[in-house]
XYZ file of C-alpha atoms in Angstrom:
355
model
C -165.668 -72.714 -123.253
C -164.194 -74.427 -120.195
C -166.059 -73.671 -116.989
C -164.047 -73.629 -113.738
C -165.633 -73.809 -110.349
C -164.947 -70.897 -107.990
C -163.243 -73.304 -105.572
C -160.801 -74.646 -108.193
C -160.055 -71.140 -109.414
C -159.255 -69.920 -105.867
C -157.036 -72.962 -105.280
C -155.107 -72.325 -108.501
C -154.588 -68.673 -107.625
C -153.336 -69.632 -104.130
C -150.781 -72.079 -105.545
C -149.594 -69.450 -108.024
C -149.193 -66.822 -105.284
C -147.220 -69.241 -103.104
C -144.914 -70.098 -106.003
C -144.269 -66.437 -106.755
C -143.520 -65.713 -103.062
C -141.009 -68.558 -102.822
C -139.368 -67.540 -106.085
C -138.984 -63.978 -104.819
C -137.569 -65.039 -101.453
C -133.758 -64.639 -101.648
C -133.095 -67.358 -99.064
C -135.924 -69.780 -98.259
C -136.046 -70.740 -94.578
C -134.727 -74.261 -94.055
C -134.403 -76.256 -90.850
C -130.975 -74.861 -90.014
C -132.087 -71.248 -90.384
C -135.261 -71.927 -88.408
C -133.298 -73.433 -85.504
C -131.040 -70.384 -85.391
C -134.046 -68.068 -85.396
C -135.280 -69.719 -82.203
C -131.829 -69.703 -80.602
C -131.924 -68.335 -77.050
C -128.540 -69.655 -75.875
C -125.990 -67.076 -74.773
C -122.523 -67.019 -76.318
C -119.610 -68.080 -74.118
C -117.286 -65.234 -73.166
C -114.140 -64.945 -71.066
C -111.533 -62.260 -70.469
C -108.141 -63.974 -70.454
C -106.074 -60.940 -69.498
C -105.743 -58.810 -67.502
C -106.981 -60.683 -64.446
C -109.356 -59.398 -61.780
C -107.718 -56.933 -59.392
C -104.450 -56.581 -61.303
C -102.805 -53.192 -61.862
C -103.135 -51.567 -65.263
C -100.240 -50.046 -67.195
C -100.046 -46.890 -69.344
C -101.511 -48.900 -72.223
C -104.254 -51.326 -71.213
C -104.395 -54.404 -73.450
C -107.411 -56.701 -73.039
C -107.498 -60.189 -74.573
C -110.335 -62.679 -74.514
C -112.227 -65.511 -76.167
C -115.848 -65.854 -77.279
C -117.860 -68.504 -79.111
C -121.439 -69.274 -80.104
C -123.363 -72.206 -81.551
C -124.482 -69.970 -84.420
C -122.212 -67.061 -85.164
C -120.865 -64.018 -83.321
C -122.057 -60.620 -84.492
C -120.007 -58.241 -82.333
C -117.642 -57.848 -79.384
C -118.311 -54.529 -77.623
C -116.398 -53.025 -74.700
C -116.439 -50.118 -72.258
C -113.821 -48.853 -69.824
C -115.132 -46.857 -66.842
C -113.446 -45.097 -63.951
C -114.234 -42.800 -61.064
C -115.246 -40.057 -63.494
C -117.586 -42.316 -65.490
C -117.204 -43.712 -69.006
C -113.610 -43.312 -70.231
C -113.513 -45.371 -73.427
C -115.743 -47.612 -75.536
C -115.623 -49.388 -78.848
C -115.953 -52.631 -80.756
C -113.191 -55.233 -80.996
C -112.416 -57.237 -84.113
C -113.311 -60.930 -83.891
C -110.386 -63.142 -84.831
C -110.013 -66.820 -85.616
C -111.876 -69.053 -83.187
C -113.574 -66.077 -81.531
C -110.372 -64.537 -80.144
C -110.449 -60.781 -79.600
C -108.128 -58.026 -78.385
C -108.339 -54.285 -77.863
C -106.154 -51.646 -76.229
C -106.832 -48.356 -74.436
C -104.378 -45.558 -73.644
C -104.701 -44.908 -69.881
C -102.120 -42.153 -69.474
C -104.841 -39.631 -68.505
C -106.715 -42.011 -66.193
C -106.458 -42.134 -62.419
C -108.025 -44.419 -59.864
C -109.476 -47.876 -60.536
C -110.911 -49.024 -63.855
C -113.811 -51.350 -64.721
C -113.592 -53.165 -68.063
C -116.886 -54.580 -69.378
C -117.150 -56.762 -72.487
C -120.254 -57.989 -74.315
C -120.412 -60.792 -76.888
C -123.463 -60.555 -79.157
C -124.547 -63.401 -81.425
C -126.405 -62.945 -84.704
C -129.764 -63.521 -82.989
C -129.230 -60.779 -80.402
C -128.294 -62.960 -77.404
C -125.754 -61.152 -75.203
C -123.129 -62.584 -72.835
C -121.248 -60.284 -70.454
C -117.903 -60.416 -68.660
C -115.853 -57.871 -66.770
C -112.782 -57.223 -64.644
C -111.915 -54.489 -62.150
C -108.371 -53.127 -62.279
C -106.298 -51.173 -59.787
C -104.014 -48.237 -60.591
C -100.290 -48.892 -60.590
C -99.928 -47.596 -57.032
C -102.665 -47.006 -54.486
C -102.539 -45.568 -50.987
C -105.857 -47.296 -50.233
C -105.043 -50.918 -50.951
C -106.302 -51.741 -47.435
C -109.924 -50.950 -48.408
C -112.152 -53.988 -47.761
C -115.858 -54.833 -47.631
C -117.464 -57.581 -45.521
C -121.075 -58.469 -46.363
C -123.768 -60.108 -44.259
C -127.558 -60.230 -44.541
C -128.786 -56.767 -45.658
C -125.571 -55.027 -44.625
C -121.972 -54.311 -45.629
C -119.139 -53.199 -43.336
C -116.321 -51.181 -44.947
C -112.890 -50.619 -43.433
C -109.490 -49.159 -44.352
C -106.233 -47.982 -42.877
C -105.854 -44.211 -42.427
C -103.971 -42.172 -45.038
C -101.344 -39.806 -43.645
C -102.443 -36.187 -43.980
C -105.981 -37.040 -45.049
C -108.504 -34.256 -44.474
C -111.481 -36.469 -45.271
C -112.771 -39.546 -47.059
C -115.626 -40.197 -49.492
C -117.275 -43.589 -50.012
C -119.095 -44.191 -53.308
C -121.191 -47.217 -54.230
C -123.336 -48.612 -57.049
C -125.413 -51.763 -57.477
C -125.845 -54.513 -60.040
C -123.479 -54.364 -63.010
C -122.810 -50.633 -62.526
C -119.588 -49.264 -61.046
C -119.475 -46.226 -58.756
C -118.349 -42.801 -59.947
C -118.112 -39.361 -58.363
C -121.654 -38.793 -59.659
C -123.150 -41.915 -58.074
C -126.229 -41.265 -55.918
C -124.761 -43.656 -53.357
C -122.027 -41.682 -51.582
C -121.137 -40.356 -48.158
C -118.435 -37.955 -46.920
C -116.546 -38.812 -43.739
C -114.133 -36.974 -41.464
C -110.357 -37.127 -41.354
C -110.267 -39.769 -38.618
C -112.635 -42.261 -40.290
C -111.388 -45.817 -40.788
C -114.658 -47.519 -41.648
C -118.324 -47.208 -42.508
C -121.323 -49.544 -42.093
C -124.301 -49.671 -44.447
C -127.495 -51.427 -43.335
C -130.951 -51.964 -44.772
C -129.501 -53.086 -48.106
C -131.369 -55.515 -50.368
C -130.059 -59.052 -50.359
C -129.140 -60.803 -53.617
C -127.912 -57.563 -55.206
C -124.225 -57.004 -55.926
C -122.746 -53.785 -54.469
C -119.493 -52.218 -55.682
C -117.651 -49.675 -53.512
C -114.968 -47.053 -54.112
C -113.060 -44.985 -51.546
C -111.334 -41.624 -52.038
C -108.975 -40.048 -49.512
C -108.408 -36.310 -49.848
C -105.259 -34.528 -48.646
C -104.145 -30.913 -48.988
C -102.138 -31.760 -52.103
C -103.854 -34.727 -53.831
C -106.623 -37.306 -53.863
C -105.996 -41.038 -53.518
C -108.289 -43.804 -54.713
C -108.925 -47.380 -53.735
C -109.706 -50.080 -56.228
C -113.291 -51.250 -56.813
C -114.380 -53.582 -54.014
C -117.416 -55.843 -54.460
C -119.707 -57.259 -51.792
C -122.912 -59.304 -51.919
C -125.407 -58.929 -49.051
C -127.203 -62.249 -48.708
C -129.073 -64.552 -46.376
C -128.692 -68.318 -46.275
C -131.641 -68.619 -48.692
C -130.017 -66.384 -51.305
C -128.919 -68.653 -54.178
C -130.274 -71.791 -52.454
C -130.818 -74.044 -55.499
C -133.980 -75.850 -56.538
C -132.866 -79.475 -56.909
C -134.750 -82.154 -58.861
C -133.809 -85.783 -59.416
C -134.072 -87.181 -62.938
C -133.075 -90.416 -64.662
C -129.284 -90.680 -64.353
C -128.836 -87.038 -63.366
C -129.820 -84.283 -60.949
C -130.839 -80.831 -62.164
C -130.209 -77.575 -60.333
C -131.609 -74.074 -60.802
C -131.171 -70.890 -58.795
C -132.153 -67.239 -59.040
C -129.780 -64.853 -60.769
C -127.987 -62.120 -58.844
C -127.827 -58.852 -60.763
C -124.209 -58.003 -61.508
C -122.930 -61.563 -61.024
C -122.027 -63.578 -64.132
C -120.375 -66.649 -62.602
C -121.297 -69.041 -59.802
C -119.739 -71.983 -57.991
C -121.589 -75.209 -57.113
C -120.633 -77.298 -54.082
C -121.834 -80.873 -53.468
C -121.927 -83.318 -50.553
C -122.991 -86.964 -50.792
C -125.504 -88.585 -48.393
C -124.941 -86.049 -45.608
C -126.230 -82.454 -45.719
C -123.830 -81.614 -42.878
C -120.892 -83.286 -44.607
C -117.987 -81.865 -46.576
C -119.084 -79.847 -49.601
C -116.640 -79.862 -52.510
C -116.589 -77.668 -55.604
C -118.370 -79.600 -58.339
C -117.584 -77.800 -61.601
C -115.287 -74.834 -61.005
C -117.190 -71.721 -62.053
C -120.291 -71.855 -64.253
C -122.161 -69.206 -66.212
C -125.932 -69.025 -66.121
C -128.271 -70.152 -63.357
C -128.661 -73.881 -63.953
C -126.539 -77.012 -64.001
C -126.986 -80.735 -64.658
C -124.979 -83.119 -62.488
C -124.483 -86.383 -64.359
C -121.805 -87.808 -62.048
C -124.377 -89.471 -59.782
C -125.319 -93.016 -58.756
C -128.731 -94.442 -57.900
C -129.394 -94.954 -54.207
C -127.502 -91.908 -52.938
C -128.655 -88.498 -51.810
C -126.813 -85.498 -53.250
C -126.868 -82.086 -51.574
C -125.936 -78.828 -53.283
C -124.999 -75.292 -52.238
C -124.343 -72.345 -54.587
C -121.955 -69.432 -54.162
C -121.627 -66.271 -56.245
C -118.132 -65.886 -57.670
C -117.536 -62.748 -55.615
C -114.765 -62.310 -53.054
C -116.092 -63.005 -49.572
C -119.478 -64.328 -50.745
C -120.908 -67.131 -48.614
C -122.427 -70.465 -49.576
C -126.196 -70.816 -49.788
C -128.284 -73.228 -47.745
C -128.247 -76.811 -49.020
C -130.967 -78.669 -50.904
C -130.807 -82.297 -51.987
C -132.329 -84.953 -54.213
C -131.901 -88.518 -55.459
C -131.851 -89.783 -59.006
C -135.025 -91.275 -60.493
C -134.426 -95.020 -61.097
C -136.763 -95.286 -64.121
C -136.259 -93.602 -67.501
C -138.666 -90.903 -68.654
C -142.107 -91.999 -69.862
C -141.111 -91.424 -73.478
C -138.440 -94.117 -73.230
C -140.664 -96.848 -71.776
C -142.535 -99.378 -73.886
C -145.907 -97.979 -74.814
C -147.233 -100.990 -76.746
C -146.241 -104.504 -77.784
C -147.657 -106.377 -80.785
C -147.591 -110.174 -80.310
C -148.339 -112.729 -83.031
C -149.846 -116.041 -81.943
C -146.434 -117.709 -81.663
C -143.441 -115.411 -81.727
C -139.882 -115.082 -80.625
C -139.586 -111.522 -81.877
C -142.024 -108.664 -81.387
C -142.192 -105.019 -82.303
C -142.447 -102.473 -79.521
C -143.235 -98.794 -79.877
C -141.803 -95.844 -77.992
C -141.987 -92.114 -78.532
C -138.749 -92.374 -80.527
C -140.070 -95.092 -82.874
C -140.389 -98.864 -83.230
C -137.898 -101.217 -81.551
C -137.394 -104.952 -81.923
C -137.585 -106.932 -78.667
C -136.898 -110.673 -78.335
C -139.144 -112.744 -76.047
C -139.543 -116.403 -75.186
C -141.826 -118.466 -77.438
C -143.672 -120.687 -75.001
C -141.454 -123.346 -73.496
C -139.113 -123.304 -76.470
C -137.194 -120.254 -75.231
C -135.826 -117.686 -77.637
C -135.622 -119.056 -81.170
């Protein structure tokens, strides 16, 4: 009779259990699947039409484009107005991530807010939205001017108006008649000032004028209370590039980056159009120069942040420098070692030079 040690028996049983588990697994996890499981990158998403602030027709048609390094799982949308949520659904994803959906607006009045979400297979969500005006508005003069912790609203009077109501919401929300932020004003009002507001928080406003026979609505108007430190980027020099980061503003999905060279009081020019997210790497830099950056939320009337600057780092990262060199007694070729592996380096062999 063959005697097996308890240790060998336990080892054999463990190997058998592992084999059975792998055989039962319908799709073993390989490197590609594992990298997707750790994916935290947002999809890219853009609404191509209609454009921000445009008037909507009886049938609203929305077209856009989305993409993801892995795969897209869903395109979801909502359409909201002064009375709240008006329509919602999921759009089909076409070739190359194109999508389109339509909404019948014949029963809608006042401005509309269209919000779209792109969801990838790992649950990462990108958001985009546009605000649309009705075909004709008696309150197209409605404007909002933001400063630190305050917003000043103004409009031209509507003939026959018996009163006005201002509604507002914060972040990614849009105001409705049920919004907690609202105030009623008299027939002669042509403006309203709000103070004590939090900076770095997007505010969206809506104005209604009431007459004896009808109500008239403005479009959605956005404003961002901010100080000079709001959105001021953290700037760090690296080898061949400069890296920027800034704090997100709730309700804002796109930002603009402005850069000046060698002079923080110089002319700042837009560096990359509009960018999503809250970081950027500037690779168009040269050693020996200072680069200064200011960030602006992509919101009408928003101001530029204070500037911060940095220089590039003239040496590569530690992982790219030589960590060791092995020299034979007489050599014209040696092996060096870096974090990325071994590299051949040629050196002079005494007075003979490079052989």
